Amino acid sequence: MSETSTPGHSRRLTKAHKLSIAGVATLGAAALAFSLVPAGAAETETVVAAAPVAWSKVVDGAQTQAVQEHLTVQQVVADKQAKVAKDAAKAKAEADAKKDREQKEAASRSAARTPVFANNLDGWIKEALFIMKKEGIPGTYAGIHKNIMRESSGNPMAINNWDINAQNGIPSKGLLQVIAPTFKAYHVKGTKFDQYDPVANIVAACNYAADRYGSMDNVNSAY
């Protein structure tokens, strides 16, 4: 049954009436916002003008998320680079340590294989032969000993001050009477650079004899 209204009396608002009034108020606010936009403005501008606060929040939120994502990516890249650098440094340190150990072990093995030679003519010849074998220089104990006895009688400090070499200022010195230019040219690395050193003198002289005569064993006179 429908209700009839009585003149002069207010009718109680129903729920439907309340919603209707709220809708009118909302439309009025939207119309007011729309009326504030200049005539001819684009539709997008109208929407932005109608809800500036909401749009600002969306934009700020997107920018914040983008910055956060960018920073996260940068951090990941930085962490990877730091790990690569750390791994490289660790690998280098391990390689250097391994190389150092190997060198020390090789030196230790070499020292263990090197015999101890007596500090006399017999020991000097044997030590010279030991070095000559490693360097590929031919010669025998007998051949070296024979020439030493002829040249210096086994005296490592022997010097010739009277022959043509002495007159030219380059006297023959040592066990096998080697002159300075020959010693310098045929000196073997690892021996002392000293004409009077018995082992260095023998090795240099044998190196020279091998180059000129094939071996010290083939020398039977002044050379």
Coordinates of N, CA, C and O in Angstrom, one line a residue, residues 13-159:
L13 N 12.1 10.4 6.1 CA 12.9 10.0 5.0 C 13.2 8.5 5.1 O 13.6 7.9 6.2
T14 N 13.0 7.8 4.0 CA 13.3 6.4 4.0 C 14.7 6.2 3.6 O 15.4 7.2 3.2
K15 N 15.3 5.0 3.7 CA 16.7 4.7 3.3 C 16.9 5.0 1.9 O 18.0 5.5 1.5
A16 N 15.9 4.8 1.0 CA 16.1 5.1 -0.4 C 16.3 6.6 -0.6 O 17.0 7.1 -1.4
H17 N 15.5 7.4 0.2 CA 15.6 8.8 0.1 C 17.0 9.3 0.5 O 17.6 10.2 -0.1
K18 N 17.5 8.7 1.6 CA 18.8 9.1 2.1 C 19.9 8.9 1.0 O 20.8 9.7 0.8
L19 N 19.9 7.7 0.4 CA 20.8 7.4 -0.7 C 20.7 8.3 -1.8 O 21.7 8.7 -2.4
S20 N 19.5 8.7 -2.1 CA 19.3 9.6 -3.2 C 19.9 10.9 -3.0 O 20.5 11.6 -3.8
I21 N 19.7 11.4 -1.7 CA 20.2 12.7 -1.4 C 21.7 12.7 -1.4 O 22.4 13.6 -1.9
A22 N 22.4 11.6 -0.9 CA 23.8 11.5 -0.9 C 24.3 11.5 -2.3 O 25.4 12.1 -2.6
G23 N 23.6 10.8 -3.2 CA 24.0 10.8 -4.6 C 24.0 12.2 -5.2 O 24.9 12.5 -6.0
V24 N 23.0 12.9 -4.9 CA 22.9 14.3 -5.4 C 24.0 15.1 -4.9 O 24.6 15.9 -5.6
A25 N 24.4 15.0 -3.6 CA 25.5 15.7 -3.0 C 26.8 15.4 -3.7 O 27.6 16.3 -4.0
T26 N 27.0 14.1 -4.0 CA 28.2 13.7 -4.7 C 28.3 14.3 -6.1 O 29.3 14.8 -6.5
L27 N 27.2 14.2 -6.8 CA 27.1 14.8 -8.1 C 27.3 16.3 -8.1 O 28.0 16.8 -9.0
G28 N 26.9 16.9 -7.1 CA 27.0 18.3 -6.9 C 28.5 18.7 -6.8 O 29.0 19.6 -7.4
A29 N 29.2 17.9 -6.0 CA 30.7 18.1 -5.8 C 31.4 17.9 -7.0 O 32.3 18.7 -7.4
A30 N 31.1 16.8 -7.8 CA 31.7 16.6 -9.0 C 31.5 17.7 -10.0 O 32.3 18.1 -10.8
A31 N 30.2 18.1 -10.0 CA 29.8 19.2 -11.0 C 30.6 20.5 -10.6 O 31.0 21.2 -11.5
L32 N 30.8 20.7 -9.3 CA 31.5 21.9 -8.9 C 33.0 21.8 -9.4 O 33.5 22.8 -9.9
A33 N 33.6 20.6 -9.2 CA 35.0 20.4 -9.7 C 35.1 20.6 -11.2 O 36.0 21.2 -11.7
F34 N 34.1 20.1 -11.9 CA 34.0 20.2 -13.3 C 33.9 21.6 -13.8 O 34.5 22.0 -14.8
S35 N 33.1 22.3 -13.0 CA 32.8 23.7 -13.4 C 34.1 24.6 -13.2 O 34.2 25.6 -13.9
L36 N 35.0 24.1 -12.4 CA 36.2 24.9 -12.2 C 37.2 24.7 -13.3 O 38.2 25.5 -13.4
V37 N 37.1 23.7 -14.2 CA 38.0 23.5 -15.3 C 37.6 24.4 -16.4 O 36.4 24.5 -16.8
P38 N 38.5 25.1 -17.0 CA 38.2 26.0 -18.1 C 37.6 25.3 -19.3 O 37.8 24.2 -19.5
A39 N 36.7 26.1 -19.9 CA 36.0 25.5 -21.1 C 36.9 25.1 -22.1 O 37.9 25.8 -22.4
G40 N 36.7 24.0 -22.8 CA 37.5 23.5 -23.9 C 38.7 22.7 -23.4 O 39.5 22.2 -24.2
A41 N 38.9 22.5 -22.1 CA 40.0 21.7 -21.6 C 39.8 20.2 -21.9 O 38.7 19.8 -22.1
A42 N 41.0 19.5 -22.1 CA 40.9 18.1 -22.5 C 40.2 17.2 -21.4 O 40.3 17.6 -20.2
E43 N 39.7 16.1 -21.8 CA 39.0 15.2 -20.9 C 40.0 14.7 -19.8 O 39.6 14.6 -18.6
T44 N 41.3 14.4 -20.2 CA 42.2 14.0 -19.2 C 42.5 15.0 -18.2 O 42.6 14.7 -17.0
E45 N 42.6 16.3 -18.6 CA 42.8 17.4 -17.6 C 41.6 17.5 -16.7 O 41.8 17.7 -15.5
T46 N 40.4 17.2 -17.2 CA 39.2 17.3 -16.3 C 39.3 16.2 -15.2 O 39.1 16.5 -14.0
V47 N 39.8 15.0 -15.6 CA 39.8 13.9 -14.6 C 40.9 14.2 -13.6 O 40.7 14.0 -12.4
V48 N 42.0 14.7 -14.0 CA 43.1 15.1 -13.1 C 42.6 16.2 -12.2 O 42.9 16.1 -11.0
A49 N 41.9 17.2 -12.7 CA 41.5 18.2 -11.8 C 40.5 17.8 -10.8 O 40.4 18.3 -9.7
A50 N 39.7 16.7 -11.2 CA 38.7 16.2 -10.3 C 39.2 15.4 -9.2 O 38.7 15.4 -8.1
A51 N 40.4 14.8 -9.4 CA 41.0 14.0 -8.4 C 42.5 14.1 -8.3 O 43.2 13.2 -8.5
P52 N 43.0 15.3 -8.0 CA 44.4 15.6 -7.9 C 45.1 14.8 -6.8 O 46.2 14.4 -7.0
V53 N 44.5 14.6 -5.7 CA 45.2 14.0 -4.6 C 45.4 12.5 -4.9 O 46.5 12.0 -4.7
A54 N 44.4 11.8 -5.4 CA 44.6 10.4 -5.7 C 45.6 10.2 -6.8 O 46.4 9.3 -6.7
W55 N 45.7 11.0 -7.9 CA 46.7 10.9 -8.9 C 48.1 11.1 -8.4 O 49.0 10.4 -8.8
S56 N 48.2 12.1 -7.5 CA 49.6 12.3 -6.9 C 50.1 11.1 -6.2 O 51.2 10.8 -6.2
K57 N 49.2 10.5 -5.4 CA 49.6 9.3 -4.6 C 50.0 8.2 -5.6 O 51.0 7.5 -5.3
V58 N 49.3 8.0 -6.7 CA 49.7 6.9 -7.6 C 51.1 7.2 -8.2 O 51.9 6.3 -8.3
V59 N 51.3 8.4 -8.6 CA 52.6 8.8 -9.2 C 53.7 8.6 -8.2 O 54.8 8.0 -8.5
D60 N 53.5 9.2 -7.0 CA 54.6 9.1 -6.0 C 54.9 7.6 -5.7 O 56.0 7.2 -5.5
G61 N 53.8 6.8 -5.6 CA 54.0 5.4 -5.3 C 54.8 4.7 -6.4 O 55.7 3.9 -6.1
A62 N 54.5 5.0 -7.6 CA 55.2 4.3 -8.8 C 56.7 4.8 -8.8 O 57.6 3.9 -9.0
Q63 N 56.9 6.0 -8.5 CA 58.3 6.5 -8.5 C 59.1 5.9 -7.4 O 60.3 5.5 -7.6
T64 N 58.5 5.8 -6.2 CA 59.2 5.2 -5.1 C 59.5 3.7 -5.4 O 60.6 3.3 -5.1
Q65 N 58.6 3.0 -5.9 CA 58.8 1.6 -6.3 C 59.9 1.5 -7.3 O 60.8 0.6 -7.2
A66 N 60.0 2.3 -8.3 CA 61.0 2.3 -9.3 C 62.4 2.5 -8.7 O 63.4 1.9 -9.1
V67 N 62.5 3.5 -7.8 CA 63.7 3.9 -7.2 C 64.2 2.7 -6.3 O 65.4 2.3 -6.3
Q68 N 63.3 2.1 -5.6 CA 63.6 0.9 -4.8 C 64.1 -0.2 -5.6 O 65.1 -0.9 -5.3
E69 N 63.4 -0.5 -6.7 CA 63.9 -1.6 -7.6 C 65.2 -1.3 -8.2 O 66.1 -2.2 -8.3
H70 N 65.5 0.0 -8.6 CA 66.8 0.3 -9.1 C 67.9 0.1 -8.1 O 69.0 -0.4 -8.4
L71 N 67.7 0.6 -6.9 CA 68.7 0.4 -5.8 C 68.9 -1.1 -5.5 O 70.1 -1.5 -5.3
T72 N 67.9 -1.9 -5.6 CA 68.0 -3.3 -5.4 C 68.9 -3.9 -6.4 O 69.8 -4.7 -6.2
V73 N 68.7 -3.5 -7.7 CA 69.5 -4.1 -8.8 C 70.9 -3.6 -8.6 O 71.9 -4.4 -8.8
Q74 N 71.2 -2.4 -8.3 CA 72.5 -1.9 -8.1 C 73.2 -2.6 -7.0 O 74.4 -3.0 -7.1
Q75 N 72.5 -2.9 -5.9 CA 73.1 -3.6 -4.8 C 73.5 -5.1 -5.2 O 74.5 -5.6 -4.8
V76 N 72.6 -5.7 -6.0 CA 72.9 -7.1 -6.5 C 74.2 -7.1 -7.3 O 75.0 -7.9 -7.2
V77 N 74.3 -6.1 -8.2 CA 75.4 -6.0 -9.1 C 76.7 -5.7 -8.3 O 77.7 -6.3 -8.5
A78 N 76.6 -4.8 -7.3 CA 77.8 -4.5 -6.5 C 78.2 -5.7 -5.7 O 79.4 -6.0 -5.6
D79 N 77.2 -6.5 -5.2 CA 77.6 -7.7 -4.4 C 78.3 -8.7 -5.3 O 79.3 -9.4 -4.9
K80 N 77.8 -8.9 -6.6 CA 78.4 -9.8 -7.5 C 79.8 -9.4 -7.8 O 80.8 -10.2 -7.9
Q81 N 80.0 -8.1 -8.1 CA 81.4 -7.6 -8.4 C 82.3 -7.7 -7.3 O 83.5 -8.1 -7.4
A82 N 81.8 -7.5 -6.0 CA 82.7 -7.7 -4.9 C 83.1 -9.1 -4.7 O 84.2 -9.5 -4.3
K83 N 82.1 -10.1 -5.0 CA 82.4 -11.5 -4.8 C 83.4 -11.9 -5.9 O 84.4 -12.7 -5.6
V84 N 83.3 -11.4 -7.1 CA 84.2 -11.7 -8.2 C 85.6 -11.3 -7.8 O 86.6 -12.0 -8.0
A85 N 85.7 -10.0 -7.3 CA 87.0 -9.5 -6.9 C 87.6 -10.3 -5.8 O 88.8 -10.6 -5.8
K86 N 86.8 -10.6 -4.8 CA 87.3 -11.4 -3.7 C 87.8 -12.8 -4.1 O 88.9 -13.3 -3.7
D87 N 87.0 -13.4 -5.0 CA 87.4 -14.8 -5.5 C 88.7 -14.7 -6.3 O 89.6 -15.6 -6.2
A88 N 88.9 -13.6 -7.1 CA 90.1 -13.4 -7.9 C 91.3 -13.2 -7.0 O 92.4 -13.8 -7.2
A89 N 91.1 -12.4 -6.0 CA 92.2 -12.2 -5.0 C 92.6 -13.4 -4.3 O 93.8 -13.7 -4.1
K90 N 91.6 -14.2 -3.9 CA 91.9 -15.5 -3.2 C 92.6 -16.5 -4.1 O 93.6 -17.1 -3.7
A91 N 92.1 -16.5 -5.4 CA 92.8 -17.4 -6.3 C 94.2 -17.0 -6.6 O 95.1 -17.9 -6.7
K92 N 94.5 -15.7 -6.7 CA 95.9 -15.3 -6.9 C 96.7 -15.6 -5.7 O 97.9 -16.0 -5.9
A93 N 96.2 -15.3 -4.5 CA 97.0 -15.6 -3.3 C 97.3 -17.1 -3.2 O 98.5 -17.5 -2.9
E94 N 96.4 -18.0 -3.6 CA 96.6 -19.4 -3.5 C 97.6 -19.8 -4.6 O 98.5 -20.7 -4.3
A95 N 97.5 -19.2 -5.8 CA 98.5 -19.5 -6.9 C 99.9 -19.1 -6.5 O 100.9 -19.8 -6.7
D96 N 100.0 -17.9 -5.9 CA 101.3 -17.4 -5.5 C 101.9 -18.3 -4.4 O 103.1 -18.6 -4.4
A97 N 101.0 -18.7 -3.4 CA 101.5 -19.6 -2.4 C 102.0 -20.9 -2.9 O 103.0 -21.5 -2.5
K98 N 101.2 -21.4 -3.9 CA 101.6 -22.7 -4.5 C 102.9 -22.6 -5.2 O 103.8 -23.5 -5.1
K99 N 103.1 -21.5 -6.0 CA 104.3 -21.3 -6.7 C 105.5 -21.2 -5.8 O 106.6 -21.7 -6.0
D100 N 105.3 -20.5 -4.7 CA 106.4 -20.3 -3.7 C 106.8 -21.6 -3.1 O 107.9 -21.9 -2.9
R101 N 105.7 -22.5 -2.8 CA 106.0 -23.8 -2.2 C 106.8 -24.7 -3.2 O 107.7 -25.4 -2.8
E102 N 106.4 -24.6 -4.4 CA 107.0 -25.4 -5.5 C 108.5 -25.0 -5.6 O 109.4 -25.9 -5.8
Q103 N 108.7 -23.7 -5.6 CA 110.1 -23.2 -5.8 C 111.0 -23.6 -4.6 O 112.1 -24.0 -4.8
K104 N 110.4 -23.5 -3.4 CA 111.1 -24.0 -2.2 C 111.4 -25.5 -2.2 O 112.5 -25.9 -1.9
E105 N 110.4 -26.2 -2.7 CA 110.6 -27.7 -2.7 C 111.6 -28.0 -3.8 O 112.5 -28.9 -3.6
A106 N 111.6 -27.3 -4.9 CA 112.6 -27.6 -6.0 C 114.0 -27.2 -5.5 O 114.9 -28.0 -5.8
A107 N 114.1 -26.1 -4.8 CA 115.4 -25.7 -4.3 C 115.9 -26.7 -3.3 O 117.1 -27.1 -3.2
S108 N 115.0 -27.2 -2.5 CA 115.3 -28.2 -1.5 C 115.8 -29.5 -2.1 O 116.8 -30.1 -1.7
R109 N 115.1 -29.9 -3.2 CA 115.5 -31.2 -3.9 C 116.8 -31.0 -4.6 O 117.7 -31.9 -4.6
S110 N 117.0 -29.8 -5.1 CA 118.3 -29.5 -5.8 C 119.4 -29.5 -4.8 O 120.5 -30.1 -5.1
A111 N 119.2 -28.9 -3.7 CA 120.3 -28.9 -2.7 C 120.6 -30.3 -2.2 O 121.7 -30.7 -1.9
A112 N 119.5 -31.1 -2.1 CA 119.7 -32.5 -1.6 C 120.5 -33.3 -2.6 O 121.2 -34.2 -2.3
R113 N 120.3 -33.0 -3.9 CA 121.0 -33.8 -5.0 C 122.4 -33.3 -5.2 O 123.2 -34.0 -5.8
T114 N 122.7 -32.1 -4.7 CA 124.1 -31.5 -5.0 C 125.1 -32.1 -4.0 O 124.9 -31.9 -2.8
P115 N 126.0 -32.8 -4.4 CA 127.0 -33.4 -3.5 C 127.9 -32.4 -2.9 O 128.1 -31.3 -3.5
V116 N 128.6 -32.7 -1.8 CA 129.6 -31.8 -1.2 C 130.9 -32.2 -1.7 O 131.3 -33.4 -1.7
F117 N 131.7 -31.2 -2.3 CA 133.0 -31.5 -2.9 C 134.1 -30.9 -1.9 O 133.9 -29.9 -1.3
A118 N 135.2 -31.6 -1.9 CA 136.3 -31.2 -1.1 C 136.9 -30.0 -1.7 O 136.9 -29.7 -2.9
N119 N 137.5 -29.2 -0.8 CA 138.1 -27.9 -1.2 C 139.6 -28.2 -1.5 O 140.5 -27.7 -0.8
N120 N 139.8 -29.0 -2.6 CA 141.2 -29.2 -3.0 C 141.1 -29.5 -4.5 O 140.0 -29.5 -5.1
L121 N 142.2 -29.8 -5.2 CA 142.3 -30.0 -6.6 C 141.3 -31.1 -7.1 O 140.6 -30.9 -8.0
D122 N 141.3 -32.2 -6.3 CA 140.4 -33.3 -6.7 C 138.9 -32.9 -6.6 O 138.1 -33.1 -7.5
G123 N 138.6 -32.1 -5.5 CA 137.2 -31.7 -5.4 C 136.8 -30.6 -6.4 O 135.7 -30.6 -6.9
W124 N 137.8 -29.7 -6.8 CA 137.5 -28.7 -7.7 C 137.2 -29.3 -9.1 O 136.3 -28.9 -9.8
I125 N 138.0 -30.3 -9.5 CA 137.8 -30.9 -10.8 C 136.4 -31.6 -10.8 O 135.7 -31.5 -11.8
K126 N 136.1 -32.4 -9.7 CA 134.8 -33.1 -9.7 C 133.6 -32.1 -9.7 O 132.6 -32.4 -10.3
E127 N 133.8 -31.0 -9.0 CA 132.7 -30.1 -9.0 C 132.5 -29.4 -10.4 O 131.4 -29.2 -10.8
A128 N 133.6 -29.1 -11.0 CA 133.6 -28.6 -12.4 C 132.9 -29.6 -13.3 O 132.1 -29.2 -14.1
L129 N 133.3 -30.9 -13.2 CA 132.6 -31.9 -14.0 C 131.1 -32.0 -13.8 O 130.3 -32.2 -14.7
F130 N 130.7 -31.8 -12.5 CA 129.3 -31.9 -12.2 C 128.6 -30.8 -12.9 O 127.5 -31.0 -13.4
I131 N 129.1 -29.6 -12.9 CA 128.5 -28.4 -13.6 C 128.6 -28.6 -15.1 O 127.6 -28.3 -15.8
M132 N 129.7 -29.1 -15.6 CA 129.8 -29.2 -17.0 C 128.8 -30.3 -17.5 O 128.3 -30.1 -18.7
K133 N 128.5 -31.3 -16.8 CA 127.5 -32.3 -17.2 C 126.2 -31.6 -17.4 O 125.5 -31.9 -18.4
K134 N 125.8 -30.8 -16.5 CA 124.5 -30.1 -16.6 C 124.4 -29.1 -17.7 O 123.4 -28.9 -18.3
E135 N 125.6 -28.5 -18.0 CA 125.6 -27.5 -19.1 C 126.0 -28.1 -20.5 O 126.0 -27.4 -21.5
G136 N 126.2 -29.4 -20.5 CA 126.6 -30.1 -21.8 C 127.9 -29.8 -22.3 O 128.2 -29.8 -23.5
I137 N 128.9 -29.5 -21.4 CA 130.3 -29.2 -21.8 C 131.1 -30.5 -21.6 O 131.2 -31.1 -20.6
P138 N 131.7 -30.9 -22.7 CA 132.5 -32.2 -22.7 C 133.8 -32.1 -21.9 O 134.3 -31.0 -21.7
G139 N 134.3 -33.2 -21.4 CA 135.6 -33.2 -20.7 C 135.6 -34.3 -19.7 O 134.6 -34.8 -19.2
T140 N 136.9 -34.8 -19.4 CA 137.0 -35.9 -18.4 C 137.9 -35.4 -17.3 O 138.7 -34.5 -17.5
Y141 N 137.9 -36.2 -16.3 CA 138.8 -35.9 -15.1 C 140.2 -35.9 -15.6 O 141.0 -35.0 -15.2
A142 N 140.6 -37.0 -16.3 CA 142.0 -37.1 -16.7 C 142.4 -36.0 -17.6 O 143.6 -35.5 -17.5
G143 N 141.6 -35.6 -18.6 CA 141.9 -34.5 -19.5 C 142.1 -33.2 -18.8 O 143.1 -32.4 -19.1
I144 N 141.2 -32.9 -17.8 CA 141.3 -31.7 -17.1 C 142.6 -31.7 -16.2 O 143.3 -30.7 -16.1
H145 N 142.8 -32.7 -15.5 CA 143.9 -32.8 -14.5 C 145.2 -32.7 -15.3 O 146.1 -32.0 -14.8
K146 N 145.3 -33.3 -16.4 CA 146.6 -33.3 -17.2 C 146.9 -31.8 -17.6 O 148.1 -31.4 -17.4
N147 N 145.9 -31.1 -18.1 CA 146.2 -29.7 -18.5 C 146.4 -28.8 -17.3 O 147.2 -27.8 -17.4
I148 N 145.7 -29.0 -16.2 CA 146.0 -28.2 -15.0 C 147.4 -28.3 -14.5 O 148.1 -27.3 -14.2
M149 N 147.9 -29.6 -14.5 CA 149.3 -29.8 -14.0 C 150.3 -29.1 -14.9 O 151.3 -28.6 -14.5
R150 N 150.0 -29.1 -16.2 CA 150.9 -28.5 -17.2 C 150.9 -26.9 -17.0 O 151.9 -26.3 -17.1
E151 N 149.7 -26.4 -16.9 CA 149.5 -24.9 -16.9 C 149.8 -24.3 -15.6 O 150.4 -23.2 -15.5
S152 N 149.5 -24.9 -14.4 CA 149.7 -24.2 -13.1 C 150.2 -25.1 -12.0 O 150.4 -24.6 -10.9
S153 N 150.4 -26.3 -12.3 CA 150.8 -27.3 -11.2 C 149.8 -27.4 -10.1 O 150.2 -27.7 -9.0
G154 N 148.6 -27.0 -10.4 CA 147.5 -27.2 -9.4 C 147.4 -26.0 -8.5 O 146.6 -26.1 -7.5
N155 N 148.0 -24.9 -8.8 CA 147.9 -23.7 -8.0 C 146.8 -22.7 -8.6 O 147.0 -22.1 -9.6
P156 N 145.7 -22.5 -7.9 CA 144.6 -21.7 -8.3 C 145.0 -20.2 -8.4 O 144.3 -19.5 -9.1
M157 N 146.1 -19.8 -7.7 CA 146.5 -18.4 -7.8 C 147.6 -18.1 -8.7 O 148.2 -17.0 -8.7
A158 N 147.9 -19.1 -9.6 CA 149.0 -18.9 -10.5 C 148.7 -17.8 -11.5 O 147.5 -17.6 -11.9
I159 N 149.7 -17.1 -11.9 CA 149.6 -16.0 -12.9 C 150.8 -15.9 -13.7 O 151.9 -16.0 -13.2

